[in-house]
Coordinates of C-alpha atoms in Angstrom, one line a residue:
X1 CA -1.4 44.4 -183.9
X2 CA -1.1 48.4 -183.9
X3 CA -0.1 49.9 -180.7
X4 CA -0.3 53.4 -179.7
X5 CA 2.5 54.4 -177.7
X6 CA 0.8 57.7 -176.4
X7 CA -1.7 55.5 -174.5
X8 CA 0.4 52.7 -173.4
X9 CA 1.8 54.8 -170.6
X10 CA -2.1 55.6 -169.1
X11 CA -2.2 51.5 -169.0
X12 CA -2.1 50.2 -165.0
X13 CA -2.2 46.4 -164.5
X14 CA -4.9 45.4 -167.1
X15 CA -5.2 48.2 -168.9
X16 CA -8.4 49.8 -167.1
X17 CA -7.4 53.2 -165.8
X18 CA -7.3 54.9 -169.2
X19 CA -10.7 56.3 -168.6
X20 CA -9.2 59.4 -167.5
X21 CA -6.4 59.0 -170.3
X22 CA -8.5 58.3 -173.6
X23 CA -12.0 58.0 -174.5
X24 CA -13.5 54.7 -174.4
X25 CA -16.5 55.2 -176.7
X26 CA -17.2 53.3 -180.0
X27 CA -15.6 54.9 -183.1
X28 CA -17.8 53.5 -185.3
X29 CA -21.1 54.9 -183.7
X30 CA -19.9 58.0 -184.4
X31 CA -21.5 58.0 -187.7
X32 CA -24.8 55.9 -189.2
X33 CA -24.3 52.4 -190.6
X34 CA -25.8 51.5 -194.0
X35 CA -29.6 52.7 -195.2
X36 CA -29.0 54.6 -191.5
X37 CA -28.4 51.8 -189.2
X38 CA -26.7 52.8 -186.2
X39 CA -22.9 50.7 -186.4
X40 CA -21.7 49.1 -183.1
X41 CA -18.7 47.4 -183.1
X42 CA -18.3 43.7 -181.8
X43 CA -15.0 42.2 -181.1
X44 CA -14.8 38.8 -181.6
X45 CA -11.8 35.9 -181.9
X46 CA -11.2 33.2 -184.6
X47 CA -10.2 29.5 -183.7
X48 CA -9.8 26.2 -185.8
X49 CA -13.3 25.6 -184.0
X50 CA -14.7 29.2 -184.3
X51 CA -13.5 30.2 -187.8
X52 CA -14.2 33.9 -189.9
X53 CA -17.6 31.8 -191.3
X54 CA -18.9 30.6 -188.5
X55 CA -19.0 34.5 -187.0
X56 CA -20.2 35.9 -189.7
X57 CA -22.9 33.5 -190.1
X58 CA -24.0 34.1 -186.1
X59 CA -23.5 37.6 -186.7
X60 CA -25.8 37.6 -189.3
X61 CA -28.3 35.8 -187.8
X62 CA -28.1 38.3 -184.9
X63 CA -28.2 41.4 -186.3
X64 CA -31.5 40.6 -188.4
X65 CA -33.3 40.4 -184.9
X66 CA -32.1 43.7 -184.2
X67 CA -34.0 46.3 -185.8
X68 CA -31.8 49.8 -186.9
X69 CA -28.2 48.0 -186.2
X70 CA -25.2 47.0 -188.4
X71 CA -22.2 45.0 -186.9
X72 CA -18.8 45.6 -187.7
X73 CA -17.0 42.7 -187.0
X74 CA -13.4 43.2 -185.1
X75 CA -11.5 40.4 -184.9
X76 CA -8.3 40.2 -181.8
X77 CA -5.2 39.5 -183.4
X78 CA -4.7 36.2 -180.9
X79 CA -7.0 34.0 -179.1
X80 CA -6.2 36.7 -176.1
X81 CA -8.9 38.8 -176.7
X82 CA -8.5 40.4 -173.1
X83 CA -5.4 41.8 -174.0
X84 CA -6.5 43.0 -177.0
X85 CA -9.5 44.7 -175.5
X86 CA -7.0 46.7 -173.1
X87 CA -5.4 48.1 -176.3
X88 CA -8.5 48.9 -178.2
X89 CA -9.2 50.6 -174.7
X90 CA -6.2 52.5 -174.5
X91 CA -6.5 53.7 -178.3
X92 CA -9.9 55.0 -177.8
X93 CA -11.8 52.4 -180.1
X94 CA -13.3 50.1 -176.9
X95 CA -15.8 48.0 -178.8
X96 CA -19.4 48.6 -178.5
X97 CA -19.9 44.4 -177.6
X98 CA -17.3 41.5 -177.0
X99 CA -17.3 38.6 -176.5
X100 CA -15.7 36.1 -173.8
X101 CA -13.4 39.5 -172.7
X102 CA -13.0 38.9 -169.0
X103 CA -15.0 41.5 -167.0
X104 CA -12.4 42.1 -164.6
X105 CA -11.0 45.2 -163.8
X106 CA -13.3 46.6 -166.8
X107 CA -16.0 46.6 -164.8
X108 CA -14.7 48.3 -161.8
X109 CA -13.2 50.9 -163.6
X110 CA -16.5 51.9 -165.0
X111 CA -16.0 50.4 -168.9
X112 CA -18.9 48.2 -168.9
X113 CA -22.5 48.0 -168.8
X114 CA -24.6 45.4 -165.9
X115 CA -27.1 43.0 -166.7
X116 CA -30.2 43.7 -164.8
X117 CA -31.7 40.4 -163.4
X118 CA -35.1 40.8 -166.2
X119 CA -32.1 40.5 -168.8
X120 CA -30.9 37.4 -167.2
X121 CA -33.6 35.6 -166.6
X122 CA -33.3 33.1 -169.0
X123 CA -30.0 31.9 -167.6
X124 CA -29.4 29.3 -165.6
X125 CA -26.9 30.6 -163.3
X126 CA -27.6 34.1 -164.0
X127 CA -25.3 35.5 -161.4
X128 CA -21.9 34.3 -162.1
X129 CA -19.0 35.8 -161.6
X130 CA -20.4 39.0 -160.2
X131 CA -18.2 41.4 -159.7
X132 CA -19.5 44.3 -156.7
X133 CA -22.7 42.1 -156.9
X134 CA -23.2 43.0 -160.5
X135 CA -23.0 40.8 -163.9
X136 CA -21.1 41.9 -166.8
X137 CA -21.0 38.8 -168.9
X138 CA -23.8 37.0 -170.2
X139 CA -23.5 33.9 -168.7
X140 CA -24.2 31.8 -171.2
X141 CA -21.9 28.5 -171.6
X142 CA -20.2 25.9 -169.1
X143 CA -16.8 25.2 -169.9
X144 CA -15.4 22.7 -167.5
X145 CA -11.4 23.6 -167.8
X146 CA -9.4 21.6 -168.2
X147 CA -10.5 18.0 -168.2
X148 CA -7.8 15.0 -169.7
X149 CA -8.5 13.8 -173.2
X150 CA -6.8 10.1 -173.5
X151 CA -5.7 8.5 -176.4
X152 CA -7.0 4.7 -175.4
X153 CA -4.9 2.9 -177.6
X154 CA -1.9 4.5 -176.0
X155 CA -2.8 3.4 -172.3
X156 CA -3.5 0.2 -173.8
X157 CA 0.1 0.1 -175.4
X158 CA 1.4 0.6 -172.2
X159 CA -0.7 -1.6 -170.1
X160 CA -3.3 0.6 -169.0
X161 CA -6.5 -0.7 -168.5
X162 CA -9.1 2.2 -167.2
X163 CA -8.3 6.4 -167.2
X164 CA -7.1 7.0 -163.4
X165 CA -9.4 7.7 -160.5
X166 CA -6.7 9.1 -158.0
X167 CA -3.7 10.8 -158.4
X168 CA -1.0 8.4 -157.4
X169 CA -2.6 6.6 -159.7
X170 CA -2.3 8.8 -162.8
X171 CA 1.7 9.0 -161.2
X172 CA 1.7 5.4 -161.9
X173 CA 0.3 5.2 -165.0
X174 CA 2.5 8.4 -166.3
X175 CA 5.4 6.1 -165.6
X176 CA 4.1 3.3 -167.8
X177 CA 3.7 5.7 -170.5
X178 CA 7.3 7.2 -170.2
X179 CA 8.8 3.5 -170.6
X180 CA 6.8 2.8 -173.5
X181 CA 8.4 5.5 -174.8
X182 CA 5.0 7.5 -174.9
X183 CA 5.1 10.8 -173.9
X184 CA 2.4 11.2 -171.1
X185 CA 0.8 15.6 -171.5
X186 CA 0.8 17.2 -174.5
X187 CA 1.0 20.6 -173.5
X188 CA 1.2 24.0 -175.4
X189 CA 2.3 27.8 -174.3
X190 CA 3.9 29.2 -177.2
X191 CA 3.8 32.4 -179.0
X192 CA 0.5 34.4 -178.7
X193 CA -1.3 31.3 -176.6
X194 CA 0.7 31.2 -173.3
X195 CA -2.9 30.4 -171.9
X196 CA -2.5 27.1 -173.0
X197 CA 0.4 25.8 -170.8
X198 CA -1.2 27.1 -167.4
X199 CA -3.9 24.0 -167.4
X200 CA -2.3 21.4 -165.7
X201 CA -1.7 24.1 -162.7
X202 CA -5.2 24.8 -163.2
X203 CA -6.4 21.3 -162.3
X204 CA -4.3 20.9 -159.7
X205 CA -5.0 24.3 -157.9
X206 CA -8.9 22.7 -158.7
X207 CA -8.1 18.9 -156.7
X208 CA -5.7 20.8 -154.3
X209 CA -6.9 23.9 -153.0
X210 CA -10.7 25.1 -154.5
X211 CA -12.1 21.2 -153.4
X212 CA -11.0 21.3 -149.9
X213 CA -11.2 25.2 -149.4
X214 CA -13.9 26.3 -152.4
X215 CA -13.6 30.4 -151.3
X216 CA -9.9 29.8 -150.9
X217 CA -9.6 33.2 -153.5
X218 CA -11.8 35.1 -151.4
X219 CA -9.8 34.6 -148.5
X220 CA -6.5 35.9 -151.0
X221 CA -8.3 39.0 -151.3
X222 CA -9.3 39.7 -148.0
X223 CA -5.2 38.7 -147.3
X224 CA -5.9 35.5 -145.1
X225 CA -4.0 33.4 -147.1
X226 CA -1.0 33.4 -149.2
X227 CA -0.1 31.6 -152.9
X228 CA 3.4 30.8 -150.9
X229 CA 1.2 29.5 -148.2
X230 CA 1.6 25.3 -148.1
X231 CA -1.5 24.6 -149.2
X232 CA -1.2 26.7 -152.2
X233 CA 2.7 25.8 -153.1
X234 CA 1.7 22.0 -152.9
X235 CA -0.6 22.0 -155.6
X236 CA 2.2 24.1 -157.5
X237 CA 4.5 21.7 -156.2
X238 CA 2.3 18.9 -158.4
X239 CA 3.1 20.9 -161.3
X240 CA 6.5 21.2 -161.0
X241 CA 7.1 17.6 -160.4
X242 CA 5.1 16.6 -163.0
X243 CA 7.5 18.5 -165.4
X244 CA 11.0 17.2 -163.2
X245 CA 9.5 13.9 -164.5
X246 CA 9.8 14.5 -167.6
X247 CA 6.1 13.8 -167.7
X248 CA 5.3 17.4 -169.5
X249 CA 6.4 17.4 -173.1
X250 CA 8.6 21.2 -172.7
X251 CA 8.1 21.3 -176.8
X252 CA 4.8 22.4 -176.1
X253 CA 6.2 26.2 -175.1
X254 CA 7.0 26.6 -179.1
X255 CA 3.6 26.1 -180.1
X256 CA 0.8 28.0 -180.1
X257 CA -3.4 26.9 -179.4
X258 CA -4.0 25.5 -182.9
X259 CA -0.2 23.4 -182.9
X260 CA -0.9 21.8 -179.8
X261 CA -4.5 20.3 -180.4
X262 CA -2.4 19.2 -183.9
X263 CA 0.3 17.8 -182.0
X264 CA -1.6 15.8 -179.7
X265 CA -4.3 14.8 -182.4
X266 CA -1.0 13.5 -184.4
X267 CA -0.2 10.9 -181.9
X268 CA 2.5 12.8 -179.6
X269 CA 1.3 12.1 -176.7
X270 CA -1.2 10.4 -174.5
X271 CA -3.1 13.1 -172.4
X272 CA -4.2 16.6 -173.1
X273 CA -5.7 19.0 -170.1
X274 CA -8.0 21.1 -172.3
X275 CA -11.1 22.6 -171.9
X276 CA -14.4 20.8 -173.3
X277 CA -14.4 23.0 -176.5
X278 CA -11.6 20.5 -177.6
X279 CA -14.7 17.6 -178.2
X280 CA -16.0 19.0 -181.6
X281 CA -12.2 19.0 -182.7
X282 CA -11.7 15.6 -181.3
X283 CA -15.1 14.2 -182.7
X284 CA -14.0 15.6 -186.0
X285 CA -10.8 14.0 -186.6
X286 CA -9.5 10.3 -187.2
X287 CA -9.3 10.1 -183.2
X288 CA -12.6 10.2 -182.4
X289 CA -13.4 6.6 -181.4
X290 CA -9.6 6.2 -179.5
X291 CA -10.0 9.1 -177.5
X292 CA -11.7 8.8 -174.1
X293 CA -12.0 12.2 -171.4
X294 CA -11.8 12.0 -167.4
X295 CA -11.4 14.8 -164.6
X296 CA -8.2 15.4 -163.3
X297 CA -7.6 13.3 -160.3
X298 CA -7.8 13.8 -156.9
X299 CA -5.5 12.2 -153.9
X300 CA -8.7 10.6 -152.2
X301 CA -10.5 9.6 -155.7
X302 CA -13.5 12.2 -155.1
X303 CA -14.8 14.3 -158.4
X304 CA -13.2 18.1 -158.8
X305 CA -14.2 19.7 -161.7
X306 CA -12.4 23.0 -162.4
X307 CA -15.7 25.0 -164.5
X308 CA -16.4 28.4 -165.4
X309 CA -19.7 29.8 -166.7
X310 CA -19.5 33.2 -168.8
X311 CA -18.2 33.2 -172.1
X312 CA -21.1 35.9 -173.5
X313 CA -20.9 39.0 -174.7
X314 CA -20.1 42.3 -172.2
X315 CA -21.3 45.7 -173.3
X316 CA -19.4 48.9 -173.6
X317 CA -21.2 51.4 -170.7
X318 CA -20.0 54.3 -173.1
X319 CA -21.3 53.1 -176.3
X320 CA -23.3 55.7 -178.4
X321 CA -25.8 53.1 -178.8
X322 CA -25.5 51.1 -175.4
X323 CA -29.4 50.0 -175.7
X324 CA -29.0 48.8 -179.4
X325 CA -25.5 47.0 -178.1
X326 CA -27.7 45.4 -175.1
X327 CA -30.0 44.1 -178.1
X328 CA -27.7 42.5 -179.7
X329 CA -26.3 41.2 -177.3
X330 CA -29.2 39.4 -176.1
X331 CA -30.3 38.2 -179.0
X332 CA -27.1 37.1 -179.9
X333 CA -26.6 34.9 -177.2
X334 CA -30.2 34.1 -177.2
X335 CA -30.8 32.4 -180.9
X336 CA -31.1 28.9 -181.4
X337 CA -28.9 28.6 -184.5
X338 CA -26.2 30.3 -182.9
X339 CA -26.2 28.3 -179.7
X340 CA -26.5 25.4 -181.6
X341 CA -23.3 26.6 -183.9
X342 CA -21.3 27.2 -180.7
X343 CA -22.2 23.3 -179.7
X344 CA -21.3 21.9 -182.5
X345 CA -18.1 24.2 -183.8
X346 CA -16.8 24.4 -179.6
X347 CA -18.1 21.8 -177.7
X348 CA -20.4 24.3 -175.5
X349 CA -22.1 23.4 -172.4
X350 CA -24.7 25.9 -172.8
X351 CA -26.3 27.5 -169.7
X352 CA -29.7 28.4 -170.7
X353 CA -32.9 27.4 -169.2
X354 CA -34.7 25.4 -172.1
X355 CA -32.4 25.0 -174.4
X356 CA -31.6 21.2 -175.8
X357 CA -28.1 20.5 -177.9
X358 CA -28.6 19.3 -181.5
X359 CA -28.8 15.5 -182.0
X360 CA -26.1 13.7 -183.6
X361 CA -23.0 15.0 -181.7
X362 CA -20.0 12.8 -181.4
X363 CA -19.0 10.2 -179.1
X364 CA -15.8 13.0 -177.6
X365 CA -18.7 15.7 -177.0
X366 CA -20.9 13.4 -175.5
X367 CA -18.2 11.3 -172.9
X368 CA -17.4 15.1 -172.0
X369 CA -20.9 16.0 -171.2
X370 CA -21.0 13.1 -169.2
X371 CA -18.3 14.0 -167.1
X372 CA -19.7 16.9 -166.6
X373 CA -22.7 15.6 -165.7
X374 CA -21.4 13.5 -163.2
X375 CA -19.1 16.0 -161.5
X376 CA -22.6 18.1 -161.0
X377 CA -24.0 15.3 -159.6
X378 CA -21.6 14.6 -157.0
X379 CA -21.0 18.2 -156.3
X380 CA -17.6 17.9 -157.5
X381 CA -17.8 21.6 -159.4
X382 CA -15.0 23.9 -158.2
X383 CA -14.0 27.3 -159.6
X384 CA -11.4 27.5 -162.7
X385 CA -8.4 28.8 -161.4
X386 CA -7.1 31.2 -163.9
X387 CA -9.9 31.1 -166.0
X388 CA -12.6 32.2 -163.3
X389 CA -13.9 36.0 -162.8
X390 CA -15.5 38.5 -161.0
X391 CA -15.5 38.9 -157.2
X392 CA -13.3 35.7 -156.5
X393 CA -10.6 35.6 -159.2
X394 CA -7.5 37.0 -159.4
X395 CA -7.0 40.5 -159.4
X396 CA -6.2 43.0 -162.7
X397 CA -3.3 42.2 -164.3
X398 CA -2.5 38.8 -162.7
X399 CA -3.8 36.3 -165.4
X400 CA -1.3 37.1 -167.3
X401 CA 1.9 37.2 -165.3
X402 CA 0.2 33.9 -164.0
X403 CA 0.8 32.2 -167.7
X404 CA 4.4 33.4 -167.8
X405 CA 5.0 31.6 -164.5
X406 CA 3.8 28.2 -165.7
X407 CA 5.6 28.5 -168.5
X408 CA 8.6 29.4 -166.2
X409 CA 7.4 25.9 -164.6
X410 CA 7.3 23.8 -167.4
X411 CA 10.7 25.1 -168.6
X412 CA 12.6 24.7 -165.7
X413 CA 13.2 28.2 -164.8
X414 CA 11.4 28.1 -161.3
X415 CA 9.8 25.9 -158.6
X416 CA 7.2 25.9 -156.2
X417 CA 8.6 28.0 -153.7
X418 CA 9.8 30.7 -156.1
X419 CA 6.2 30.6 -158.2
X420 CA 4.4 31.5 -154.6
X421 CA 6.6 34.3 -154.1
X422 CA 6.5 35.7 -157.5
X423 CA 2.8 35.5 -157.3
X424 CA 2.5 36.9 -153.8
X425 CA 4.7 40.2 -154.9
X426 CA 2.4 40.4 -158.4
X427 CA -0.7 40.3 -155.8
X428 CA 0.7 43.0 -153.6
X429 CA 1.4 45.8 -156.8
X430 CA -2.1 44.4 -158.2
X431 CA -3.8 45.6 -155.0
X432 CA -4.4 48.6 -155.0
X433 CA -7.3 49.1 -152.7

């Protein structure tokens, strides 16, 4: 991962400052592509799911519906393609097009291009996560993050007859797990994926504080409530006791994304909180008919559904060729054989009027749907805390610091009272309004 230290100083919170300190242009546009095709650059991630074939295939298929274009695949380093977007940023090689890069603090600072609402109208919520009223991200796929992926024969080996509907109940049924000598949450955190050991906080800030108070984030930012506030500490207070336990498997924080879907697909443990694109995995290994999926609980037994729907391509508002980048990424996110790629290789929800999922898919993919289904049915959708952006997530900078403090949790090294604080002093140098 190069860094260049003469930039890294003009970086403020995310990263999204260094307009005035470098330019943010494409490199590549500079000069023509091939038989002179205009080059954009698009930055993209790899995954066990979303592997170097399957992006070069979607690629492919993209760029043929764009007339006078060549892509030049980049590929981040880690599955944190944000981070490595702020450090493309600060080098002066901003991509032309990325994809699933959180807007936030991009946008404001002038880095990317809107939508208008005739280039979303094929969407089905075509103005999420806005951010000043404007969309940045096509808004292309549900992902309902996380939900809890069971192994059945393990509840059944320690007495366990149905997933839990409430949350003392998933207490209870933790408990029978530990004295089977089960470990109840796989969990991961390690390395380059610290993302992954923030879920459990995520559903629990989801059933705690987004179901009863859904704008609870807007009221942060207009400084009516706190993250050391009760309501706020209690649902971090879950977390904590969770891990005190000894219902969190703390092995997770030495493994990274692709180690902890291994882990729990091996048989060490009986529940993972993981977003949806874990069904294609799960429907592709030995698992598939053991493993059953249900939302997080709630204390009361009603449906909350931590989702977020984005995950499309932004645009560089400096590109060279910001119309031929638009193109692409329209058409991108538009075709067929791509959506249907995504589906299949990540257990997408996709968010796009018309469009029906290929036949066939496995039972994991098709219980998740169903949840999903339900949850929209009973109005149980709530933001993703963590995951959500735009006008009523976190502010610049704060994701991150947010991982590091639930793996702070899971190891021991704070509790609820300390998280809030922490998170409250982050807020207040975030804010700079």
């Amino acid at each position: 991962m190069n860094r260049i230290a003469p930039t890294a100083a003009c970086i403020i919170a995310l990263g999204l400052t260094v307009s005035a300190c470098s330019p943010a242009g494409s490199t590549s546009a500079d000069s023509g592509g091939k038989d002179g095709k205009a080059t954009i650059t698009f930055l993209t991630f790899e995954t066990p799911n979303l592997d170097a074939e399957y992006w070069d295939a979607a690629i492919s298929r993209a760029e043929k519906k764009v007339p006078g274009v060549t892509v030049k695949k980049l590929v981040s380093p880690s599955t944190d393609r944000t981070s490595y977007a702020k450090q493309l940023l600060a080098s002066g090689q901003f991509p032309d097009a990325m994809i699933a890069v959180s807007p936030s603090g991009f946008a404001e600072s002038g880095q990317l291009a809107a939508f208008s609402d005739a280039e979303l109208k094929d969407y089905t919520f075509p103005h999420s996560n806005p951010i000043g009223g404007k969309v940045y991200q096509l808004p292309h796929n549900t992902q309902p993050t996380p939900l809890v992926y069971y192994s059945k024969a393990k509840f059944k080996k320690a007495g366990i007859d149905a997933p839990p509907r409430t949350y003392s109940e998933l207490l209870a049924d933790s408990a029978k797990l530990q004295k089977a000598g089960i470990n109840p949450f796989v969990v991961g955190g390690g390395g380059k994926d610290a993302f992954a050991a923030s879920y459990l906080w995520t559903a629990l800030v989801g059933t705690d504080v987004y179901k009863k108070t859904p704008d609870w984030m807007t009221q942060r930012r207009a400084n009516k409530v706190k993250f050391s506030d009760p309501q706020f500490r209690s649902a971090t207070g879950k977390f904590v006791d969770l891990v005190k336990k000894g219902y969190v498997d703390k092995a997770g924080l030495s493994r990274d994304y692709a180690s902890t879907e291994k882990a729990f697909l091996s048989g060490k443990g009986a529940m993972y909180p993981m977003g949806t694109w874990f069904a294609t995995a799960a429907d592709k290994s030995a698992m598939k008919d053991d493993l059953g999926v249900f939302p997080f609980p709630t204390d009361d037994g009603s449906i909350a559904v931590p989702s977020y729907t984005g995950g499309g391509i932004s645009v560089n508002a400096r590109s060279k060729h910001l119309d031929l980048a638009k193109k692409f990424a329209l058409a991108f996110n538009a075709d067929k054989a791509n959506l249907d790629a995504v589906v299949k290789s990540d257990g997408a929800i996709i968010a796009e009027k018309g469009y029906t999922p290929p036949s066939g898919m496995g039972p994991v993919y098709d219980a998740t749907v169903k949840v999903y289904d339900d949850a929209v049915k009973a109005d149980g959708i709530v933001n993703a805390f963590l995951v959500e952006t735009g006008d009523d997530s976190l502010l610049p900078g704060m994701v991150d610091k947010s991982y590091a403090f639930a793996q702070d949790i899971i190891a021991g090294r704070k509790n609820a009272e300390q998280v809030g604080k922490a998170m409250d002093d982050e807020w207040a140098k975030a804010d700079t309004k």
